[in-house]
PDB file of N, CA, C and O in Angstrom:
ATOM      1  N   UNK A   5     122.998 -90.533 -90.739  1.00  0.00           N
ATOM      2  CA  UNK A   5     121.622 -90.120 -91.040  1.00  0.00           C
ATOM      3  C   UNK A   5     121.204 -90.300 -92.504  1.00  0.00           C
ATOM      4  O   UNK A   5     122.038 -90.011 -93.513  1.00  0.00           O
ATOM      5  N   UNK A   6     120.135 -90.932 -92.739  1.00  0.00           N
ATOM      6  CA  UNK A   6     119.663 -91.148 -94.234  1.00  0.00           C
ATOM      7  C   UNK A   6     119.016 -89.786 -94.891  1.00  0.00           C
ATOM      8  O   UNK A   6     118.833 -88.944 -94.140  1.00  0.00           O
ATOM      9  N   UNK A   7     119.096 -89.738 -96.259  1.00  0.00           N
ATOM     10  CA  UNK A   7     118.364 -88.643 -96.779  1.00  0.00           C
ATOM     11  C   UNK A   7     117.141 -88.499 -96.399  1.00  0.00           C
ATOM     12  O   UNK A   7     116.568 -87.340 -96.126  1.00  0.00           O
ATOM     13  N   UNK A   8     116.314 -89.522 -96.234  1.00  0.00           N
ATOM     14  CA  UNK A   8     114.927 -89.546 -95.695  1.00  0.00           C
ATOM     15  C   UNK A   8     114.845 -88.739 -94.183  1.00  0.00           C
ATOM     16  O   UNK A   8     113.941 -87.827 -94.162  1.00  0.00           O
ATOM     17  N   UNK A   9     115.693 -89.087 -93.382  1.00  0.00           N
ATOM     18  CA  UNK A   9     115.550 -88.650 -92.032  1.00  0.00           C
ATOM     19  C   UNK A   9     115.955 -87.092 -92.273  1.00  0.00           C
ATOM     20  O   UNK A   9     115.408 -86.270 -91.430  1.00  0.00           O
ATOM     21  N   UNK A  10     117.025 -86.734 -92.930  1.00  0.00           N
ATOM     22  CA  UNK A  10     117.527 -85.387 -93.251  1.00  0.00           C
ATOM     23  C   UNK A  10     116.320 -84.589 -93.693  1.00  0.00           C
ATOM     24  O   UNK A  10     116.144 -83.487 -93.323  1.00  0.00           O
ATOM     25  N   UNK A  11     115.796 -84.988 -94.821  1.00  0.00           N
ATOM     26  CA  UNK A  11     114.647 -84.229 -95.199  1.00  0.00           C
ATOM     27  C   UNK A  11     113.406 -84.004 -94.216  1.00  0.00           C
ATOM     28  O   UNK A  11     112.870 -82.936 -93.929  1.00  0.00           O
ATOM     29  N   UNK A  12     113.282 -85.123 -93.393  1.00  0.00           N
ATOM     30  CA  UNK A  12     112.196 -84.960 -92.351  1.00  0.00           C
ATOM     31  C   UNK A  12     112.597 -83.996 -91.280  1.00  0.00           C
ATOM     32  O   UNK A  12     111.778 -83.031 -90.652  1.00  0.00           O
ATOM     33  N   UNK A  13     113.866 -83.993 -90.852  1.00  0.00           N
ATOM     34  CA  UNK A  13     114.280 -82.925 -89.940  1.00  0.00           C
ATOM     35  C   UNK A  13     114.255 -81.535 -90.490  1.00  0.00           C
ATOM     36  O   UNK A  13     113.696 -80.642 -89.880  1.00  0.00           O
ATOM     37  N   UNK A  14     114.631 -81.393 -91.776  1.00  0.00           N
ATOM     38  CA  UNK A  14     114.706 -80.200 -92.095  1.00  0.00           C
ATOM     39  C   UNK A  14     113.200 -79.630 -92.308  1.00  0.00           C
ATOM     40  O   UNK A  14     112.976 -78.458 -92.104  1.00  0.00           O
ATOM     41  N   UNK A  15     112.217 -80.496 -92.713  1.00  0.00           N
ATOM     42  CA  UNK A  15     111.102 -80.150 -92.989  1.00  0.00           C
ATOM     43  C   UNK A  15     110.369 -79.612 -91.583  1.00  0.00           C
ATOM     44  O   UNK A  15     109.505 -78.708 -91.359  1.00  0.00           O
ATOM     45  N   UNK A  16     110.670 -80.544 -90.603  1.00  0.00           N
ATOM     46  CA  UNK A  16     110.056 -80.480 -89.210  1.00  0.00           C
ATOM     47  C   UNK A  16     110.728 -78.871 -88.767  1.00  0.00           C
ATOM     48  O   UNK A  16     110.029 -78.074 -88.037  1.00  0.00           O
ATOM     49  N   UNK A  17     111.802 -79.047 -88.879  1.00  0.00           N
ATOM     50  CA  UNK A  17     112.671 -77.543 -88.375  1.00  0.00           C
ATOM     51  C   UNK A  17     112.100 -76.326 -88.798  1.00  0.00           C
ATOM     52  O   UNK A  17     112.058 -75.214 -88.146  1.00  0.00           O
ATOM     53  N   UNK A  18     111.589 -76.432 -90.108  1.00  0.00           N
ATOM     54  CA  UNK A  18     111.017 -75.377 -90.921  1.00  0.00           C
ATOM     55  C   UNK A  18     109.486 -75.230 -90.534  1.00  0.00           C
ATOM     56  O   UNK A  18     108.725 -74.389 -91.280  1.00  0.00           O
ATOM     57  N   UNK A  19     108.875 -76.035 -89.657  1.00  0.00           N
ATOM     58  CA  UNK A  19     107.308 -75.946 -89.278  1.00  0.00           C
ATOM     59  C   UNK A  19     106.532 -76.380 -90.694  1.00  0.00           C
ATOM     60  O   UNK A  19     105.548 -75.640 -90.705  1.00  0.00           O
ATOM     61  N   UNK A  20     107.048 -77.028 -91.506  1.00  0.00           N
ATOM     62  CA  UNK A  20     106.223 -77.399 -92.759  1.00  0.00           C
ATOM     63  C   UNK A  20     105.518 -78.728 -92.670  1.00  0.00           C
ATOM     64  O   UNK A  20     106.145 -80.032 -92.051  1.00  0.00           O
ATOM     65  N   UNK A  21     104.359 -78.766 -93.169  1.00  0.00           N
ATOM     66  CA  UNK A  21     103.730 -80.106 -93.258  1.00  0.00           C
ATOM     67  C   UNK A  21     104.373 -80.897 -94.582  1.00  0.00           C
ATOM     68  O   UNK A  21     104.907 -80.248 -95.275  1.00  0.00           O
ATOM     69  N   UNK A  22     103.942 -82.162 -94.575  1.00  0.00           N
ATOM     70  CA  UNK A  22     104.384 -83.097 -95.758  1.00  0.00           C
ATOM     71  C   UNK A  22     103.644 -82.446 -96.988  1.00  0.00           C
ATOM     72  O   UNK A  22     104.157 -82.288 -98.076  1.00  0.00           O
ATOM     73  N   UNK A  23     102.602 -82.062 -96.836  1.00  0.00           N
ATOM     74  CA  UNK A  23     101.719 -81.546 -97.881  1.00  0.00           C
ATOM     75  C   UNK A  23     102.323 -80.087 -98.409  1.00  0.00           C
ATOM     76  O   UNK A  23     102.446 -79.962 -99.691  1.00  0.00           O
ATOM     77  N   UNK A  24     102.638 -79.238 -97.459  1.00  0.00           N
ATOM     78  CA  UNK A  24     103.286 -78.038 -97.923  1.00  0.00           C
ATOM     79  C   UNK A  24     104.614 -78.208 -98.493  1.00  0.00           C
ATOM     80  O   UNK A  24     105.054 -77.644 -99.487  1.00  0.00           O
ATOM     81  N   UNK A  25     105.412 -79.173 -98.064  1.00  0.00           N
ATOM     82  CA  UNK A  25     106.720 -79.539 -98.879  1.00  0.00           C
ATOM     83  C   UNK A  25     106.421 -80.040-100.420  1.00  0.00           C
ATOM     84  O   UNK A  25     107.160 -79.781-101.036  1.00  0.00           O
ATOM     85  N   UNK A  26     105.489 -81.041-100.093  1.00  0.00           N
ATOM     86  CA  UNK A  26     105.065 -81.574-101.588  1.00  0.00           C
ATOM     87  C   UNK A  26     104.844 -80.404-102.496  1.00  0.00           C
ATOM     88  O   UNK A  26     105.099 -80.494-103.711  1.00  0.00           O
ATOM     89  N   UNK A  27     104.032 -79.480-102.001  1.00  0.00           N
ATOM     90  CA  UNK A  27     103.619 -78.285-102.861  1.00  0.00           C
ATOM     91  C   UNK A  27     104.681 -77.449-103.491  1.00  0.00           C
ATOM     92  O   UNK A  27     104.920 -77.191-104.515  1.00  0.00           O
ATOM     93  N   UNK A  28     105.761 -77.253-102.442  1.00  0.00           N
ATOM     94  CA  UNK A  28     106.812 -76.384-102.904  1.00  0.00           C
ATOM     95  C   UNK A  28     107.700 -77.152-104.003  1.00  0.00           C
ATOM     96  O   UNK A  28     108.124 -76.453-104.947  1.00  0.00           O
ATOM     97  N   UNK A  29     107.858 -78.607-104.029  1.00  0.00           N
ATOM     98  CA  UNK A  29     108.709 -79.124-104.869  1.00  0.00           C
ATOM     99  C   UNK A  29     107.992 -80.063-105.884  1.00  0.00           C
ATOM    100  O   UNK A  29     108.402 -80.621-106.781  1.00  0.00           O
ATOM    101  N   UNK A  30     106.655 -79.816-106.084  1.00  0.00           N
ATOM    102  CA  UNK A  30     105.780 -80.294-107.127  1.00  0.00           C
ATOM    103  C   UNK A  30     105.688 -81.685-107.229  1.00  0.00           C
ATOM    104  O   UNK A  30     105.563 -82.391-108.242  1.00  0.00           O
ATOM    105  N   UNK A  31     105.326 -82.242-106.039  1.00  0.00           N
ATOM    106  CA  UNK A  31     105.220 -83.761-105.991  1.00  0.00           C
ATOM    107  C   UNK A  31     104.069 -83.916-104.943  1.00  0.00           C
ATOM    108  O   UNK A  31     103.531 -82.966-104.345  1.00  0.00           O
ATOM    109  N   UNK A  32     103.772 -85.257-104.864  1.00  0.00           N
ATOM    110  CA  UNK A  32     102.510 -85.553-104.064  1.00  0.00           C
ATOM    111  C   UNK A  32     103.021 -85.676-102.554  1.00  0.00           C
ATOM    112  O   UNK A  32     104.099 -85.995-102.180  1.00  0.00           O
ATOM    113  N   UNK A  33     102.109 -85.492-101.625  1.00  0.00           N
ATOM    114  CA  UNK A  33     102.405 -85.883-100.192  1.00  0.00           C
ATOM    115  C   UNK A  33     102.783 -87.147-100.006  1.00  0.00           C
ATOM    116  O   UNK A  33     103.699 -87.453 -99.128  1.00  0.00           O
ATOM    117  N   UNK A  34     102.426 -88.312-100.743  1.00  0.00           N
ATOM    118  CA  UNK A  34     102.677 -89.711-100.643  1.00  0.00           C
ATOM    119  C   UNK A  34     104.148 -89.655-100.894  1.00  0.00           C
ATOM    120  O   UNK A  34     104.964 -90.606-100.268  1.00  0.00           O
ATOM    121  N   UNK A  35     104.623 -88.903-102.027  1.00  0.00           N
ATOM    122  CA  UNK A  35     106.177 -88.804-102.279  1.00  0.00           C
ATOM    123  C   UNK A  35     107.034 -88.457-101.208  1.00  0.00           C
ATOM    124  O   UNK A  35     108.028 -89.108-100.810  1.00  0.00           O
ATOM    125  N   UNK A  36     106.502 -87.429-100.567  1.00  0.00           N
ATOM    126  CA  UNK A  36     107.166 -87.001 -99.388  1.00  0.00           C
ATOM    127  C   UNK A  36     107.354 -87.908 -98.325  1.00  0.00           C
ATOM    128  O   UNK A  36     108.256 -88.333 -97.662  1.00  0.00           O
ATOM    129  N   UNK A  37     106.111 -88.754 -97.974  1.00  0.00           N
ATOM    130  CA  UNK A  37     106.061 -89.584 -97.058  1.00  0.00           C
ATOM    131  C   UNK A  37     106.953 -90.994 -97.281  1.00  0.00           C
ATOM    132  O   UNK A  37     107.664 -91.445 -96.351  1.00  0.00           O
ATOM    133  N   UNK A  38     107.044 -91.342 -98.557  1.00  0.00           N
ATOM    134  CA  UNK A  38     107.995 -92.357 -98.925  1.00  0.00           C
ATOM    135  C   UNK A  38     109.390 -91.938 -98.831  1.00  0.00           C
ATOM    136  O   UNK A  38     110.274 -92.662 -98.340  1.00  0.00           O
ATOM    137  N   UNK A  39     109.932 -90.666 -99.104  1.00  0.00           N
ATOM    138  CA  UNK A  39     111.135 -90.078 -99.014  1.00  0.00           C
ATOM    139  C   UNK A  39     111.397 -90.077 -97.433  1.00  0.00           C
ATOM    140  O   UNK A  39     112.613 -90.730 -97.287  1.00  0.00           O
ATOM    141  N   UNK A  40     110.619 -89.624 -96.602  1.00  0.00           N
ATOM    142  CA  UNK A  40     110.980 -89.593 -95.228  1.00  0.00           C
ATOM    143  C   UNK A  40     110.970 -90.999 -94.347  1.00  0.00           C
ATOM    144  O   UNK A  40     111.558 -91.167 -93.492  1.00  0.00           O
ATOM    145  N   UNK A  41     110.318 -91.969 -94.968  1.00  0.00           N
ATOM    146  CA  UNK A  41     110.279 -93.232 -94.462  1.00  0.00           C
ATOM    147  C   UNK A  41     111.320 -94.345 -95.192  1.00  0.00           C
ATOM    148  O   UNK A  41     111.610 -95.430 -94.942  1.00  0.00           O
ATOM    149  N   UNK A  42     112.094 -93.735 -96.067  1.00  0.00           N
ATOM    150  CA  UNK A  42     113.196 -94.128 -96.749  1.00  0.00           C
ATOM    151  C   UNK A  42     112.683 -95.311 -97.721  1.00  0.00           C
ATOM    152  O   UNK A  42     113.413 -96.289 -98.032  1.00  0.00           O
ATOM    153  N   UNK A  43     111.598 -95.356 -98.244  1.00  0.00           N
ATOM    154  CA  UNK A  43     110.989 -96.296 -98.925  1.00  0.00           C
ATOM    155  C   UNK A  43     111.285 -95.788-100.465  1.00  0.00           C
ATOM    156  O   UNK A  43     111.340 -96.804-101.355  1.00  0.00           O
ATOM    157  N   UNK A  44     111.533 -94.379-100.797  1.00  0.00           N
ATOM    158  CA  UNK A  44     112.049 -94.120-101.920  1.00  0.00           C
ATOM    159  C   UNK A  44     113.049 -93.003-101.739  1.00  0.00           C
ATOM    160  O   UNK A  44     113.317 -92.344-100.612  1.00  0.00           O
ATOM    161  N   UNK A  45     113.683 -92.546-102.924  1.00  0.00           N
ATOM    162  CA  UNK A  45     114.697 -91.331-102.782  1.00  0.00           C
ATOM    163  C   UNK A  45     114.128 -90.595-103.832  1.00  0.00           C
ATOM    164  O   UNK A  45     113.884 -90.702-105.094  1.00  0.00           O
ATOM    165  N   UNK A  46     114.314 -89.267-103.505  1.00  0.00           N
ATOM    166  CA  UNK A  46     113.966 -88.219-104.465  1.00  0.00           C
ATOM    167  C   UNK A  46     114.839 -88.133-105.660  1.00  0.00           C
ATOM    168  O   UNK A  46     115.973 -88.587-105.562  1.00  0.00           O
ATOM    169  N   UNK A  47     114.230 -87.759-106.819  1.00  0.00           N
ATOM    170  CA  UNK A  47     115.055 -87.677-108.052  1.00  0.00           C
ATOM    171  C   UNK A  47     116.196 -86.483-107.536  1.00  0.00           C
ATOM    172  O   UNK A  47     116.067 -85.637-106.999  1.00  0.00           O
ATOM    173  N   UNK A  48     117.401 -86.536-108.525  1.00  0.00           N
ATOM    174  CA  UNK A  48     118.552 -85.783-108.322  1.00  0.00           C
ATOM    175  C   UNK A  48     117.896 -84.413-108.415  1.00  0.00           C
ATOM    176  O   UNK A  48     118.333 -83.388-107.608  1.00  0.00           O
ATOM    177  N   UNK A  49     117.041 -84.043-109.446  1.00  0.00           N
ATOM    178  CA  UNK A  49     116.641 -82.662-109.672  1.00  0.00           C
ATOM    179  C   UNK A  49     116.069 -82.129-108.304  1.00  0.00           C
ATOM    180  O   UNK A  49     116.052 -80.880-107.764  1.00  0.00           O
ATOM    181  N   UNK A  50     115.168 -82.976-107.713  1.00  0.00           N
ATOM    182  CA  UNK A  50     114.493 -82.657-106.204  1.00  0.00           C
ATOM    183  C   UNK A  50     115.418 -82.629-105.296  1.00  0.00           C
ATOM    184  O   UNK A  50     115.182 -81.728-104.397  1.00  0.00           O
ATOM    185  N   UNK A  51     116.489 -83.377-105.064  1.00  0.00           N
ATOM    186  CA  UNK A  51     117.593 -83.074-104.076  1.00  0.00           C
ATOM    187  C   UNK A  51     118.333 -81.877-104.193  1.00  0.00           C
ATOM    188  O   UNK A  51     118.452 -81.230-103.215  1.00  0.00           O
ATOM    189  N   UNK A  52     118.283 -81.569-105.333  1.00  0.00           N
ATOM    190  CA  UNK A  52     119.014 -80.178-105.675  1.00  0.00           C
ATOM    191  C   UNK A  52     118.084 -79.009-105.066  1.00  0.00           C
ATOM    192  O   UNK A  52     118.582 -78.077-104.371  1.00  0.00           O
ATOM    193  N   UNK A  53     116.897 -79.016-105.538  1.00  0.00           N
ATOM    194  CA  UNK A  53     115.937 -78.019-105.171  1.00  0.00           C
ATOM    195  C   UNK A  53     115.865 -78.001-103.559  1.00  0.00           C
ATOM    196  O   UNK A  53     115.766 -76.891-103.091  1.00  0.00           O
ATOM    197  N   UNK A  54     115.636 -79.069-102.929  1.00  0.00           N
ATOM    198  CA  UNK A  54     115.651 -79.392-101.249  1.00  0.00           C
ATOM    199  C   UNK A  54     116.931 -78.587-100.857  1.00  0.00           C
ATOM    200  O   UNK A  54     116.890 -77.919-100.054  1.00  0.00           O
ATOM    201  N   UNK A  55     118.190 -78.951-101.411  1.00  0.00           N
ATOM    202  CA  UNK A  55     119.371 -78.345-100.830  1.00  0.00           C
ATOM    203  C   UNK A  55     119.374 -76.848-100.816  1.00  0.00           C
ATOM    204  O   UNK A  55     119.721 -76.134-100.120  1.00  0.00           O
ATOM    205  N   UNK A  56     118.884 -76.390-101.996  1.00  0.00           N
ATOM    206  CA  UNK A  56     118.860 -75.042-102.105  1.00  0.00           C
ATOM    207  C   UNK A  56     117.838 -74.149-101.340  1.00  0.00           C
ATOM    208  O   UNK A  56     118.165 -73.248-100.732  1.00  0.00           O
ATOM    209  N   UNK A  57     116.598 -74.810-101.228  1.00  0.00           N
ATOM    210  CA  UNK A  57     115.379 -74.240-100.465  1.00  0.00           C
ATOM    211  C   UNK A  57     115.803 -74.185 -99.008  1.00  0.00           C
ATOM    212  O   UNK A  57     115.749 -73.308 -98.259  1.00  0.00           O
ATOM    213  N   UNK A  58     116.556 -75.241 -98.416  1.00  0.00           N
ATOM    214  CA  UNK A  58     116.883 -75.297 -97.000  1.00  0.00           C
ATOM    215  C   UNK A  58     118.051 -74.679 -96.865  1.00  0.00           C
ATOM    216  O   UNK A  58     118.797 -74.818 -95.700  1.00  0.00           O
ATOM    217  N   UNK A  59     118.989 -74.548 -97.775  1.00  0.00           N
ATOM    218  CA  UNK A  59     120.419 -73.845 -97.753  1.00  0.00           C
ATOM    219  C   UNK A  59     121.355 -74.795 -97.061  1.00  0.00           C
ATOM    220  O   UNK A  59     121.909 -74.243 -95.996  1.00  0.00           O
ATOM    221  N   UNK A  60     121.208 -75.954 -97.485  1.00  0.00           N
ATOM    222  CA  UNK A  60     122.193 -76.963 -96.915  1.00  0.00           C
ATOM    223  C   UNK A  60     123.041 -77.572 -98.131  1.00  0.00           C
ATOM    224  O   UNK A  60     122.546 -77.524 -99.473  1.00  0.00           O
ATOM    225  N   UNK A  61     124.361 -78.004 -97.784  1.00  0.00           N
ATOM    226  CA  UNK A  61     125.117 -78.535 -98.928  1.00  0.00           C
ATOM    227  C   UNK A  61     124.370 -79.757 -99.372  1.00  0.00           C
ATOM    228  O   UNK A  61     123.809 -80.634 -98.527  1.00  0.00           O
ATOM    229  N   UNK A  62     124.784 -80.214-100.710  1.00  0.00           N
ATOM    230  CA  UNK A  62     124.400 -81.701-101.236  1.00  0.00           C
ATOM    231  C   UNK A  62     124.966 -82.735-100.387  1.00  0.00           C
ATOM    232  O   UNK A  62     124.284 -83.605 -99.952  1.00  0.00           O
ATOM    233  N   UNK A  63     126.200 -82.415 -99.899  1.00  0.00           N
ATOM    234  CA  UNK A  63     126.857 -83.655 -98.908  1.00  0.00           C
ATOM    235  C   UNK A  63     126.391 -83.693 -97.747  1.00  0.00           C
ATOM    236  O   UNK A  63     125.955 -84.802 -97.328  1.00  0.00           O
ATOM    237  N   UNK A  64     125.898 -82.606 -97.071  1.00  0.00           N
ATOM    238  CA  UNK A  64     125.249 -82.772 -95.956  1.00  0.00           C
ATOM    239  C   UNK A  64     123.747 -83.487 -95.944  1.00  0.00           C
ATOM    240  O   UNK A  64     123.401 -84.243 -95.112  1.00  0.00           O
ATOM    241  N   UNK A  65     123.085 -83.109 -97.169  1.00  0.00           N
ATOM    242  CA  UNK A  65     121.847 -83.642 -97.367  1.00  0.00           C
ATOM    243  C   UNK A  65     121.831 -85.259 -97.558  1.00  0.00           C
ATOM    244  O   UNK A  65     121.124 -86.103 -96.999  1.00  0.00           O
ATOM    245  N   UNK A  66     122.827 -85.560 -98.525  1.00  0.00           N
ATOM    246  CA  UNK A  66     122.910 -86.970 -98.979  1.00  0.00           C
ATOM    247  C   UNK A  66     123.669 -87.834 -98.114  1.00  0.00           C
ATOM    248  O   UNK A  66     123.285 -89.148 -97.752  1.00  0.00           O
ATOM    249  N   UNK A  67     124.897 -87.335 -97.599  1.00  0.00           N
ATOM    250  CA  UNK A  67     125.581 -88.019 -96.594  1.00  0.00           C
ATOM    251  C   UNK A  67     125.553 -87.894 -95.121  1.00  0.00           C
ATOM    252  O   UNK A  67     125.843 -88.570 -94.234  1.00  0.00           O
ATOM    253  N   UNK A  68     124.646 -86.914 -94.836  1.00  0.00           N
ATOM    254  CA  UNK A  68     124.229 -86.650 -93.448  1.00  0.00           C
ATOM    255  C   UNK A  68     125.220 -85.924 -92.639  1.00  0.00           C
ATOM    256  O   UNK A  68     125.993 -85.570 -92.112  1.00  0.00           O
TER     257      UNK A  68
END
């Protein structure tokens, strides 16, 4: 599973919209859309924030 698919699954499981997730992490909704479509990857600081927010290990998030 790619990091984009992992983010999308975590977001969906938490019943958050892309806009809500974007607001939580201080990015645009378009950034979240790009992450989830694997068009781009979040910066390391955002990856850490996502990992902590959803209480998943960095390994699980990055490596699937």
